[in-house]
């Protein structure tokens, strides 16, 4: 092979690769380093390998951590339960209307995520279009709230990330060879048996991708908790944000972010291994 | 077919319609409250129909600046990610080189990491090196995320190409550049377009990474976020409605062309 041809891939990779190194690899390393430093905004920070940032952060904000993972888990389960039947119907029964329904599912993403959450606040507010009339007619008690509860946050997370669950399940079901279903029927499998033993197992890669794509952003979200949840339902994202911006407690904030990253990535790998699925990229790429 | 399965199918159909309605509900509310004749700061109760927020769309200069920032950052970061991510995607699909596994792992991590962690790590680096945050840092961060998505879509497209097409061009005497321009590029263009669309949409709507890298620069999602504490003015609904209309039209046009 001529020299120029051996050099070609490196020339292709170098510019983009450098960008990723400078704005992803180095920042993560800096966050790891900062998470072990001590100091304050005025005197600056020094590297002291202060592992207590991790234990302090976790003991002070452990409840927010647990709440985040719990809310993320519940939202993921709700998304899965809500998404599967719809993905199933679109993949197998929608016929020529398939692309219309897919577009309708994606339409929320044409509106800013923050603005959608504000719109939900508007819908669910105490004197708003839903609760206002219900209260005026005495259908719900006047001290009945939806906003500022954990339920509102979980509902908001479910709403926000539902399409992330529908799409990969739809892709997996759509790829399923219909002859397999016919073969199951020919072998006298009923509808339930066909679903349980043919359709469901073959859609599991899609379910896996959907669960990861929903759980990761849902458990680290702080927009829903801030706008819909009020001050008593803060998630770890709210804590990290406040630590960076309001308190300037960079080392503890870095330690918390690093812990969150480690927990989520470890979760993904364990989950992938337990399910025996290949990488997420394989299942999401068309 | 018996009647029982048919009835069960239509139940699923109805369910899908209801789910779709639920997804669209807040958007309908957003559009409606852009026509609300509010007088106070809170846009929560319907007070009558007006078009005044459409005619006074640019009455809040800082909101206009935020919208322009969002638009230019999305355009520039998409262009940069296209230029940097396309070659990366092609190299991963078609070449063996040292560092290939590392590159793949980094791309996977960027997509798998929560945005919160990406933003927090960027801020940690900017703080450590004392780099002031603002427009350039937002642009750099958005480009980084967009490269990951761009590379993934281009690679997915490029691995499906038949290598014999390029070999044929080579046999016919085409040198590397014409071979790329006339054969490879047209074939991977759908992947590039899909990646660019994804990058643009992700950038213009990004809140979390922007929040961590913005300094005092304001984008549309940041402006809306700040306004939730004092009351979101109807102009935000109008802007949201206009962006929604533009995005829907664009999508329908590209879908029809396919």
Short mmCIF file of C-alpha atoms in Angstrom, two decimals:
data_model
loop_
_atom_site.label_atom_id
_atom_site.label_comp_id
_atom_site.label_asym_id
_atom_site.label_seq_id
_atom_site.Cartn_x
_atom_site.Cartn_y
_atom_site.Cartn_z
CA UNK A 1 0.00 0.00 0.00
CA UNK A 2 1.32 3.46 -0.82
CA UNK A 3 2.18 5.69 2.10
CA UNK A 4 -0.56 8.23 1.31
CA UNK A 5 -3.22 5.54 1.47
CA UNK A 6 -2.07 4.33 4.86
CA UNK A 7 -2.10 7.92 6.06
CA UNK A 8 -5.63 8.62 4.75
CA UNK A 9 -7.67 7.31 7.72
CA UNK A 10 -5.57 9.34 10.16
CA UNK A 11 -6.16 12.52 8.16
CA UNK A 12 -9.89 11.77 8.20
CA UNK A 13 -9.98 11.08 11.93
CA UNK A 14 -7.61 13.71 13.24
CA UNK A 15 -9.71 16.95 13.14
CA UNK A 16 -12.89 15.43 14.59
CA UNK A 17 -10.96 13.21 16.98
CA UNK A 18 -9.04 16.20 18.34
CA UNK A 19 -12.28 18.08 18.92
CA UNK A 20 -13.72 15.15 20.89
CA UNK A 21 -10.49 14.84 22.88
CA UNK A 22 -10.42 18.55 23.82
CA UNK A 23 -14.14 18.90 24.60
CA UNK A 24 -14.96 15.47 26.01
CA UNK A 25 -11.95 13.45 27.15
CA UNK A 26 -10.06 16.35 28.76
CA UNK A 27 -13.19 17.76 30.48
CA UNK A 28 -14.03 14.38 32.04
CA UNK A 29 -10.42 14.10 33.26
CA UNK A 30 -10.61 17.63 34.65
CA UNK A 31 -13.88 16.82 36.41
CA UNK A 32 -12.26 13.73 37.96
CA UNK A 33 -9.33 15.88 39.10
CA UNK A 34 -11.52 18.69 40.42
CA UNK A 35 -13.60 16.18 42.39
CA UNK A 36 -10.55 15.48 44.60
CA UNK A 37 -9.54 19.09 45.22
CA UNK A 38 -10.13 21.36 48.18
CA UNK A 39 -10.51 25.12 48.34
CA UNK A 40 -13.05 27.83 47.70
CA UNK A 41 -13.97 30.38 45.06
CA UNK A 42 -11.88 33.18 46.61
CA UNK A 43 -8.61 31.36 47.38
CA UNK A 44 -8.82 28.95 44.46
CA UNK A 45 -8.73 25.15 44.43
CA UNK A 46 -5.75 22.85 45.05
CA UNK A 47 -5.28 19.14 44.36
CA UNK A 48 -5.25 17.40 47.74
CA UNK A 49 -6.79 14.01 46.82
CA UNK A 50 -9.61 14.80 49.19
CA UNK A 51 -11.69 11.63 48.78
CA UNK A 52 -14.09 12.95 51.39
CA UNK A 53 -15.75 15.05 48.66
CA UNK A 54 -17.36 11.79 47.56
CA UNK A 55 -18.45 10.60 51.00
CA UNK A 56 -19.58 14.11 52.03
CA UNK A 57 -21.54 14.57 48.82
CA UNK A 58 -23.22 11.19 49.08
CA UNK A 59 -24.08 11.51 52.76
CA UNK A 60 -25.50 15.02 52.33
CA UNK A 61 -27.34 14.46 49.06
CA UNK A 62 -27.94 10.70 49.20
CA UNK A 63 -31.69 11.24 49.37
CA UNK A 64 -31.66 13.31 46.16
CA UNK A 65 -29.57 10.56 44.51
CA UNK A 66 -31.98 7.83 45.55
CA UNK A 67 -34.97 9.96 44.54
CA UNK A 68 -33.46 10.56 41.08
CA UNK A 69 -32.85 6.87 40.43
CA UNK A 70 -36.30 5.99 41.80
CA UNK A 71 -38.13 8.65 39.74
CA UNK A 72 -36.08 7.65 36.68
CA UNK A 73 -36.95 3.99 37.27
CA UNK A 74 -40.68 4.66 37.67
CA UNK A 75 -40.76 6.93 34.61
CA UNK A 76 -38.94 4.24 32.58
CA UNK A 77 -41.41 1.53 33.64
CA UNK A 78 -44.35 3.82 32.82
CA UNK A 79 -42.82 4.70 29.45
CA UNK A 80 -42.32 1.01 28.65
CA UNK A 81 -45.90 0.13 29.60
CA UNK A 82 -47.31 3.06 27.62
CA UNK A 83 -45.01 2.74 24.61
CA UNK A 84 -45.09 -0.97 23.82
CA UNK A 85 -48.76 -1.28 22.74
CA UNK A 86 -48.51 1.84 20.58
CA UNK A 87 -45.23 0.72 18.97
CA UNK A 88 -46.82 -2.70 18.37
CA UNK A 89 -49.89 -1.22 16.73
CA UNK A 90 -47.86 1.14 14.51
CA UNK A 91 -45.42 -1.57 13.44
CA UNK A 92 -47.99 -4.28 12.63
CA UNK A 93 -51.36 -2.65 12.06
CA UNK A 94 -50.96 0.97 10.96
CA UNK A 95 -50.40 0.02 7.32
CA UNK A 96 -49.97 3.07 5.08
CA UNK A 97 -50.49 5.42 8.05
CA UNK A 98 -47.24 4.25 9.70
CA UNK A 99 -45.18 7.31 8.86
CA UNK A 100 -48.00 9.66 9.91
CA UNK A 101 -48.14 8.11 13.37
CA UNK A 102 -44.35 8.17 13.71
CA UNK A 103 -44.35 11.85 12.82
CA UNK A 104 -47.10 12.53 15.39
CA UNK A 105 -44.98 10.81 18.06
CA UNK A 106 -41.99 12.99 17.14
CA UNK A 107 -43.94 16.24 17.00
CA UNK A 108 -43.27 17.17 20.65
CA UNK A 109 -39.60 17.51 19.75
CA UNK A 110 -40.43 20.40 17.45
CA UNK A 111 -41.21 22.42 20.55
CA UNK A 112 -38.52 23.41 23.03
CA UNK A 113 -38.23 20.92 25.89
CA UNK A 114 -38.33 23.71 28.53
CA UNK A 115 -41.36 25.29 26.86
CA UNK A 116 -43.22 21.96 26.80
CA UNK A 117 -42.61 21.59 30.50
CA UNK A 118 -43.84 25.16 31.08
CA UNK A 119 -46.98 24.24 29.08
CA UNK A 120 -47.60 21.27 31.41
CA UNK A 121 -47.28 23.60 34.39
CA UNK A 122 -49.87 25.81 32.73
CA UNK A 123 -52.21 22.84 32.25
CA UNK A 124 -51.78 21.49 35.78
CA UNK A 125 -51.62 24.71 37.79
CA UNK A 126 -54.06 25.07 40.71
CA UNK A 127 -56.44 27.50 38.96
CA UNK A 128 -55.64 26.31 35.45
CA UNK A 129 -57.88 24.85 32.75
CA UNK A 130 -58.06 21.40 34.38
CA UNK A 131 -58.00 21.93 38.14
CA UNK A 132 -59.81 25.31 38.05
CA UNK A 133 -63.21 24.02 36.87
CA UNK A 134 -62.83 20.80 38.90
CA UNK A 135 -62.34 22.87 42.04
CA UNK A 136 -65.07 25.38 41.21
CA UNK A 137 -67.58 22.55 40.93
CA UNK A 138 -66.33 20.84 44.05
CA UNK A 139 -65.28 17.69 42.18
CA UNK A 140 -61.86 17.79 43.84
CA UNK A 141 -61.21 19.39 47.24
CA UNK A 142 -59.85 22.95 47.13
CA UNK A 143 -56.55 21.84 48.67
CA UNK A 144 -55.94 19.29 45.91
CA UNK A 145 -52.65 19.94 44.09
CA UNK A 146 -50.87 18.26 41.23
CA UNK A 147 -47.92 20.60 40.94
CA UNK A 148 -45.14 20.47 43.54
CA UNK A 149 -45.61 16.72 44.04
CA UNK A 150 -43.40 13.78 43.14
CA UNK A 151 -46.25 12.47 40.97
CA UNK A 152 -46.04 15.61 38.81
CA UNK A 153 -42.30 15.09 38.32
CA UNK A 154 -42.70 11.40 37.37
CA UNK A 155 -45.56 12.26 35.00
CA UNK A 156 -43.45 15.03 33.44
CA UNK A 157 -40.47 12.70 32.97
CA UNK A 158 -42.73 10.05 31.44
CA UNK A 159 -44.15 12.61 29.04
CA UNK A 160 -40.74 14.02 28.09
CA UNK A 161 -39.00 10.73 27.32
CA UNK A 162 -41.86 8.58 25.99
CA UNK A 163 -40.86 8.92 22.29
CA UNK A 164 -37.34 7.68 23.20
CA UNK A 165 -39.04 4.44 24.28
CA UNK A 166 -41.50 4.12 21.40
CA UNK A 167 -39.00 4.56 18.56
CA UNK A 168 -36.45 1.78 19.32
CA UNK A 169 -39.26 -0.70 20.16
CA UNK A 170 -40.96 0.24 16.91
CA UNK A 171 -37.71 -0.26 14.95
CA UNK A 172 -37.21 -3.72 16.50
CA UNK A 173 -40.80 -4.80 15.79
CA UNK A 174 -40.75 -3.38 12.29
CA UNK A 175 -37.65 -5.45 11.45
CA UNK A 176 -39.34 -8.64 12.63
CA UNK A 177 -39.95 -11.02 9.74
CA UNK A 178 -43.77 -11.56 9.52
CA UNK A 179 -43.13 -15.10 8.26
CA UNK A 180 -42.00 -15.98 11.79
CA UNK A 181 -45.44 -15.06 13.11
CA UNK A 182 -47.11 -17.06 10.34
CA UNK A 183 -44.86 -20.01 11.15
CA UNK A 184 -45.88 -19.80 14.82
CA UNK A 185 -49.54 -19.82 13.82
CA UNK A 186 -48.94 -22.77 11.51
CA UNK A 187 -47.44 -24.60 14.47
CA UNK A 188 -50.70 -23.97 16.37
CA UNK A 189 -49.38 -21.28 18.68
CA UNK A 190 -52.23 -19.05 19.86
CA UNK A 191 -52.05 -15.26 19.81
CA UNK A 192 -50.74 -15.09 23.36
CA UNK A 193 -48.13 -17.81 22.79
CA UNK A 194 -46.99 -16.21 19.54
CA UNK A 195 -46.55 -12.90 21.31
CA UNK A 196 -44.81 -14.34 24.36
CA UNK A 197 -42.49 -16.72 22.50
CA UNK A 198 -41.83 -15.00 19.16
CA UNK A 199 -42.67 -11.27 19.12
CA UNK A 200 -41.61 -10.28 22.63
CA UNK A 201 -38.18 -12.00 22.64
CA UNK A 202 -37.35 -10.56 19.22
CA UNK A 203 -38.29 -7.05 20.34
CA UNK A 204 -36.06 -7.18 23.43
CA UNK A 205 -33.11 -5.36 21.77
CA UNK A 206 -35.49 -2.47 21.11
CA UNK A 207 -36.76 -2.60 24.69
CA UNK A 208 -33.15 -2.55 25.91
CA UNK A 209 -32.28 0.49 23.81
CA UNK A 210 -35.49 2.23 24.87
CA UNK A 211 -34.90 1.59 28.57
CA UNK A 212 -31.35 2.99 28.39
CA UNK A 213 -32.39 5.97 26.27
CA UNK A 214 -35.18 6.76 28.75
CA UNK A 215 -33.57 5.96 32.11
CA UNK A 216 -30.30 7.86 31.57
CA UNK A 217 -31.82 11.24 30.71
CA UNK A 218 -34.84 10.81 33.03
CA UNK A 219 -32.80 10.10 36.16
CA UNK A 220 -30.42 13.01 35.48
CA UNK A 221 -33.13 15.49 34.45
CA UNK A 222 -33.64 18.60 36.54
CA UNK A 223 -35.99 20.68 34.39
CA UNK A 224 -39.11 18.66 35.28
CA UNK A 225 -38.20 18.62 38.97
CA UNK A 226 -37.60 22.38 38.99
CA UNK A 227 -40.70 23.46 37.03
CA UNK A 228 -43.23 20.80 38.11
CA UNK A 229 -41.83 19.46 41.37
CA UNK A 230 -41.13 22.51 43.48
CA UNK A 231 -38.52 22.64 46.24
CA UNK A 232 -39.43 19.37 48.01
CA UNK A 233 -38.80 17.01 45.09
CA UNK A 234 -35.28 17.99 44.04
CA UNK A 235 -33.34 15.47 42.01
CA UNK A 236 -29.57 15.05 41.83
CA UNK A 237 -29.47 17.27 38.74
CA UNK A 238 -30.91 20.18 40.72
CA UNK A 239 -28.32 19.61 43.44
CA UNK A 240 -25.38 19.48 41.01
CA UNK A 241 -26.63 22.56 39.21
CA UNK A 242 -27.02 24.50 42.46
CA UNK A 243 -23.60 23.36 43.72
CA UNK A 244 -21.90 24.65 40.57
CA UNK A 245 -23.79 27.90 40.13
CA UNK A 246 -25.15 29.06 43.48
CA UNK A 247 -22.60 27.69 45.94
CA UNK A 248 -19.45 27.50 43.79
CA UNK A 249 -18.76 24.16 45.51
CA UNK A 250 -17.00 22.81 42.44
CA UNK A 251 -15.23 19.81 44.03
CA UNK A 252 -18.37 18.36 45.61
CA UNK A 253 -20.38 19.10 42.46
CA UNK A 254 -17.74 17.31 40.37
CA UNK A 255 -17.73 14.35 42.76
CA UNK A 256 -21.52 14.07 42.50
CA UNK A 257 -21.45 14.32 38.68
CA UNK A 258 -18.72 11.71 38.48
CA UNK A 259 -20.65 9.37 40.77
CA UNK A 260 -23.77 9.83 38.64
CA UNK A 261 -21.82 9.03 35.49
CA UNK A 262 -20.24 5.94 37.07
CA UNK A 263 -23.58 4.62 38.37
CA UNK A 264 -25.37 5.08 35.03
CA UNK A 265 -22.57 3.64 32.88
CA UNK A 266 -22.08 0.68 35.22
CA UNK A 267 -25.84 0.15 35.12
CA UNK A 268 -25.86 0.13 31.31
CA UNK A 269 -23.03 -2.43 31.11
CA UNK A 270 -24.51 -4.74 33.76
CA UNK A 271 -27.91 -4.51 32.13
CA UNK A 272 -26.44 -5.22 28.68
CA UNK A 273 -24.59 -8.23 30.04
CA UNK A 274 -27.65 -9.56 31.89
CA UNK A 275 -29.74 -9.29 28.74
CA UNK A 276 -27.00 -10.60 26.47
CA UNK A 277 -27.70 -7.79 24.04
CA UNK A 278 -25.05 -6.27 21.82
CA UNK A 279 -24.09 -2.60 22.16
CA UNK A 280 -26.83 0.01 22.12
CA UNK A 281 -25.36 1.54 18.99
CA UNK A 282 -26.03 -1.72 17.13
CA UNK A 283 -29.68 -1.73 18.06
CA UNK A 284 -30.39 1.95 17.45
CA UNK A 285 -28.51 2.34 14.17
CA UNK A 286 -30.81 1.63 11.23
CA UNK B 1 -61.01 -13.71 10.66
CA UNK B 2 -63.39 -13.76 13.60
CA UNK B 3 -64.81 -10.56 15.03
CA UNK B 4 -62.98 -10.81 18.33
CA UNK B 5 -59.46 -10.03 17.05
CA UNK B 6 -60.79 -7.14 14.97
CA UNK B 7 -62.36 -5.55 18.04
CA UNK B 8 -59.15 -5.97 19.99
CA UNK B 9 -57.18 -4.32 17.19
CA UNK B 10 -59.38 -1.28 17.13
CA UNK B 11 -58.89 -0.95 20.89
CA UNK B 12 -55.15 -0.73 20.28
CA UNK B 13 -55.77 1.80 17.55
CA UNK B 14 -57.84 3.93 19.89
CA UNK B 15 -55.13 3.63 22.53
CA UNK B 16 -52.46 4.84 20.08
CA UNK B 17 -54.65 7.81 19.18
CA UNK B 18 -55.13 8.72 22.84
CA UNK B 19 -51.40 8.44 23.52
CA UNK B 20 -50.67 10.70 20.56
CA UNK B 21 -53.28 13.18 21.80
CA UNK B 22 -51.56 13.24 25.19
CA UNK B 23 -48.21 13.96 23.52
CA UNK B 24 -49.69 16.81 21.50
CA UNK B 25 -51.82 18.36 24.27
CA UNK B 26 -49.20 20.74 25.75
CA UNK B 27 -48.31 21.92 22.24
CA UNK B 28 -51.93 22.82 21.59
CA UNK B 29 -51.95 24.67 24.92
CA UNK B 30 -48.75 26.50 23.96
CA UNK B 31 -50.22 27.61 20.62
CA UNK B 32 -53.54 28.64 22.19
CA UNK B 33 -51.95 30.73 24.96
CA UNK B 34 -49.95 32.65 22.35
CA UNK B 35 -53.31 34.21 21.45
CA UNK B 36 -54.23 34.95 25.07
CA UNK B 37 -55.04 38.59 25.86
CA UNK B 38 -53.23 38.60 29.23
CA UNK B 39 -52.57 41.77 31.16
CA UNK B 40 -50.56 40.61 34.17
CA UNK B 41 -47.26 38.73 34.20
CA UNK B 42 -48.80 35.26 34.55
CA UNK B 43 -50.08 33.63 31.37
CA UNK B 44 -52.13 30.93 33.14
CA UNK B 45 -55.80 31.86 32.66
CA UNK B 46 -57.61 32.45 29.37
CA UNK B 47 -58.53 36.17 29.13
CA UNK B 48 -59.71 36.49 25.53
CA UNK B 49 -58.37 36.29 21.99
CA UNK B 50 -55.75 38.69 20.64
CA UNK B 51 -53.14 38.83 17.90
CA UNK B 52 -51.10 41.50 19.69
CA UNK B 53 -48.31 39.11 20.72
CA UNK B 54 -47.72 38.27 17.07
CA UNK B 55 -47.47 41.95 16.11
CA UNK B 56 -45.37 42.68 19.21
CA UNK B 57 -43.18 39.61 18.76
CA UNK B 58 -39.94 41.58 18.83
CA UNK B 59 -41.00 43.87 21.71
CA UNK B 60 -38.58 42.14 24.11
CA UNK B 61 -35.08 42.80 22.71
CA UNK B 62 -33.33 40.29 24.99
CA UNK B 63 -35.74 37.55 23.93
CA UNK B 64 -35.01 38.37 20.28
CA UNK B 65 -31.26 38.21 20.94
CA UNK B 66 -31.72 34.85 22.69
CA UNK B 67 -33.63 33.47 19.69
CA UNK B 68 -30.97 34.75 17.27
CA UNK B 69 -28.21 33.18 19.41
CA UNK B 70 -30.01 29.83 19.40
CA UNK B 71 -30.43 29.96 15.64
CA UNK B 72 -26.83 30.95 14.83
CA UNK B 73 -25.32 28.48 17.33
CA UNK B 74 -27.42 25.67 15.85
CA UNK B 75 -26.40 26.61 12.31
CA UNK B 76 -22.69 27.02 13.06
CA UNK B 77 -22.37 23.93 15.24
CA UNK B 78 -24.20 21.83 12.64
CA UNK B 79 -21.86 23.07 9.91
CA UNK B 80 -18.79 22.36 12.04
CA UNK B 81 -20.05 18.93 13.09
CA UNK B 82 -20.74 18.08 9.44
CA UNK B 83 -17.21 19.06 8.44
CA UNK B 84 -15.58 17.20 11.34
CA UNK B 85 -17.96 14.27 11.82
CA UNK B 86 -18.42 13.14 8.20
CA UNK B 87 -14.74 12.16 7.66
CA UNK B 88 -14.75 10.48 11.08
CA UNK B 89 -17.80 8.42 10.17
CA UNK B 90 -16.30 7.45 6.80
CA UNK B 91 -13.01 6.43 8.40
CA UNK B 92 -14.77 4.25 11.00
CA UNK B 93 -16.88 2.55 8.34
CA UNK B 94 -14.18 1.87 5.77
CA UNK B 95 -10.70 1.94 7.27
CA UNK B 96 -8.72 0.06 9.86
CA UNK B 97 -6.48 2.35 11.86
CA UNK B 98 -4.85 2.63 15.24
CA UNK B 99 -7.17 4.14 17.85
CA UNK B 100 -10.30 2.90 16.09
CA UNK B 101 -11.62 1.11 19.18
CA UNK B 102 -10.87 4.13 21.39
CA UNK B 103 -12.69 6.46 19.00
CA UNK B 104 -15.72 4.16 18.96
CA UNK B 105 -15.71 3.99 22.76
CA UNK B 106 -15.52 7.80 23.08
CA UNK B 107 -18.43 8.24 20.66
CA UNK B 108 -20.46 5.69 22.61
CA UNK B 109 -19.70 7.47 25.91
CA UNK B 110 -20.75 10.86 24.54
CA UNK B 111 -24.11 9.46 23.45
CA UNK B 112 -24.60 7.34 26.59
CA UNK B 113 -23.53 9.97 29.17
CA UNK B 114 -26.30 12.14 30.58
CA UNK B 115 -26.15 15.69 29.24
CA UNK B 116 -25.79 16.84 32.82
CA UNK B 117 -22.43 15.05 33.07
CA UNK B 118 -21.24 16.42 29.71
CA UNK B 119 -22.13 19.95 30.85
CA UNK B 120 -20.62 19.51 34.31
CA UNK B 121 -17.34 18.15 32.91
CA UNK B 122 -17.04 21.02 30.42
CA UNK B 123 -17.67 23.53 33.19
CA UNK B 124 -15.07 21.77 35.36
CA UNK B 125 -12.50 22.17 32.59
CA UNK B 126 -13.40 25.82 31.93
CA UNK B 127 -13.16 26.57 35.65
CA UNK B 128 -9.83 24.74 36.00
CA UNK B 129 -8.22 26.58 33.09
CA UNK B 130 -9.98 29.86 33.89
CA UNK B 131 -11.65 30.05 30.48
CA UNK B 132 -14.50 32.61 30.41
CA UNK B 133 -17.84 31.08 29.40
CA UNK B 134 -19.93 32.53 26.59
CA UNK B 135 -20.92 32.14 22.96
CA UNK B 136 -17.69 30.34 21.85
CA UNK B 137 -17.85 27.78 24.67
CA UNK B 138 -21.52 26.99 23.89
CA UNK B 139 -20.57 26.56 20.24
CA UNK B 140 -17.65 24.24 21.08
CA UNK B 141 -19.83 22.10 23.38
CA UNK B 142 -22.69 21.78 20.88
CA UNK B 143 -20.22 20.87 18.12
CA UNK B 144 -18.76 18.11 20.31
CA UNK B 145 -22.16 16.47 20.91
CA UNK B 146 -23.22 16.92 17.29
CA UNK B 147 -20.01 15.27 16.00
CA UNK B 148 -20.98 12.14 17.93
CA UNK B 149 -24.43 11.96 16.30
CA UNK B 150 -23.11 12.99 12.88
CA UNK B 151 -20.42 10.30 12.94
CA UNK B 152 -22.93 7.64 13.98
CA UNK B 153 -25.40 8.39 11.17
CA UNK B 154 -22.67 8.72 8.51
CA UNK B 155 -21.04 5.48 9.60
CA UNK B 156 -24.38 3.64 9.61
CA UNK B 157 -24.92 4.78 6.02
CA UNK B 158 -21.35 4.17 4.82
CA UNK B 159 -21.14 0.55 6.03
CA UNK B 160 -24.06 -0.33 3.76
CA UNK B 161 -22.21 0.85 0.63
CA UNK B 162 -20.87 -1.69 -1.82
CA UNK B 163 -17.05 -1.32 -1.97
CA UNK B 164 -17.04 -2.62 -5.55
CA UNK B 165 -18.53 0.70 -6.70
CA UNK B 166 -15.36 2.53 -5.66
CA UNK B 167 -13.15 -0.24 -7.04
CA UNK B 168 -14.96 0.06 -10.37
CA UNK B 169 -14.32 3.81 -10.38
CA UNK B 170 -10.67 3.13 -9.63
CA UNK B 171 -10.44 0.59 -12.44
CA UNK B 172 -11.90 3.18 -14.78
CA UNK B 173 -9.03 5.50 -13.84
CA UNK B 174 -10.69 7.83 -11.33
CA UNK B 175 -8.16 9.38 -8.92
CA UNK B 176 -9.06 9.58 -5.19
CA UNK B 177 -10.72 13.01 -5.18
CA UNK B 178 -13.11 12.52 -8.15
CA UNK B 179 -13.78 9.04 -6.86
CA UNK B 180 -14.87 10.52 -3.53
CA UNK B 181 -16.80 13.43 -5.03
CA UNK B 182 -18.64 11.47 -7.73
CA UNK B 183 -19.18 8.09 -6.05
CA UNK B 184 -18.79 8.08 -2.27
CA UNK B 185 -20.17 11.50 -1.37
CA UNK B 186 -23.50 11.19 -3.25
CA UNK B 187 -24.03 7.76 -1.70
CA UNK B 188 -23.48 8.88 1.90
CA UNK B 189 -25.41 12.16 1.49
CA UNK B 190 -28.63 10.76 3.06
CA UNK B 191 -26.60 9.90 6.18
CA UNK B 192 -25.05 13.37 6.26
CA UNK B 193 -28.45 15.06 5.88
CA UNK B 194 -30.03 12.92 8.61
CA UNK B 195 -27.10 13.67 10.93
CA UNK B 196 -27.24 17.39 10.17
CA UNK B 197 -30.98 17.55 10.86
CA UNK B 198 -30.51 15.72 14.15
CA UNK B 199 -27.59 17.98 15.12
CA UNK B 200 -29.56 21.13 14.34
CA UNK B 201 -32.63 20.03 16.30
CA UNK B 202 -30.53 18.92 19.30
CA UNK B 203 -28.57 22.18 19.35
CA UNK B 204 -31.46 24.62 18.99
CA UNK B 205 -33.38 22.91 21.80
CA UNK B 206 -30.45 22.15 24.08
CA UNK B 207 -30.88 23.39 27.62
CA UNK B 208 -28.65 21.40 29.96
CA UNK B 209 -25.24 21.60 28.22
CA UNK B 210 -25.91 25.23 27.28
CA UNK B 211 -26.78 26.05 30.88
CA UNK B 212 -23.37 24.80 32.02
CA UNK B 213 -21.32 26.49 29.29
CA UNK B 214 -23.15 29.77 28.69
CA UNK B 215 -21.74 32.30 31.17
CA UNK B 216 -23.89 35.40 30.55
CA UNK B 217 -24.83 34.50 26.96
CA UNK B 218 -28.52 33.69 26.68
CA UNK B 219 -30.19 31.26 24.25
CA UNK B 220 -33.92 30.69 23.80
CA UNK B 221 -34.22 27.67 26.16
CA UNK B 222 -32.19 29.54 28.81
CA UNK B 223 -34.42 32.62 28.47
CA UNK B 224 -37.56 30.49 28.86
CA UNK B 225 -36.02 28.75 31.90
CA UNK B 226 -35.24 32.10 33.54
CA UNK B 227 -38.73 33.39 32.78
CA UNK B 228 -40.42 30.52 34.65
CA UNK B 229 -39.60 32.26 37.93
CA UNK B 230 -41.33 35.55 37.06
CA UNK B 231 -43.89 34.45 34.46
CA UNK B 232 -43.39 33.38 30.86
CA UNK B 233 -44.66 36.11 28.46
CA UNK B 234 -46.93 35.15 25.52
CA UNK B 235 -44.20 36.12 23.04
CA UNK B 236 -42.42 32.89 24.06
CA UNK B 237 -45.52 30.93 23.02
CA UNK B 238 -45.56 32.81 19.71
CA UNK B 239 -41.88 32.05 19.06
CA UNK B 240 -42.47 28.41 20.00
CA UNK B 241 -45.45 28.27 17.64
CA UNK B 242 -43.45 29.77 14.76
CA UNK B 243 -40.51 27.36 15.27
CA UNK B 244 -42.99 24.47 15.54
CA UNK B 245 -44.69 25.51 12.27
CA UNK B 246 -41.34 25.86 10.48
CA UNK B 247 -40.05 22.48 11.72
CA UNK B 248 -43.30 20.69 10.82
CA UNK B 249 -43.36 22.21 7.34
CA UNK B 250 -39.71 21.31 6.72
CA UNK B 251 -40.26 17.72 7.87
CA UNK B 252 -43.35 17.29 5.71
CA UNK B 253 -41.51 18.67 2.69
CA UNK B 254 -38.51 16.35 3.12
CA UNK B 255 -40.81 13.38 3.82
CA UNK B 256 -42.69 14.06 0.59
CA UNK B 257 -39.47 14.26 -1.44
CA UNK B 258 -38.44 10.76 -0.37
#
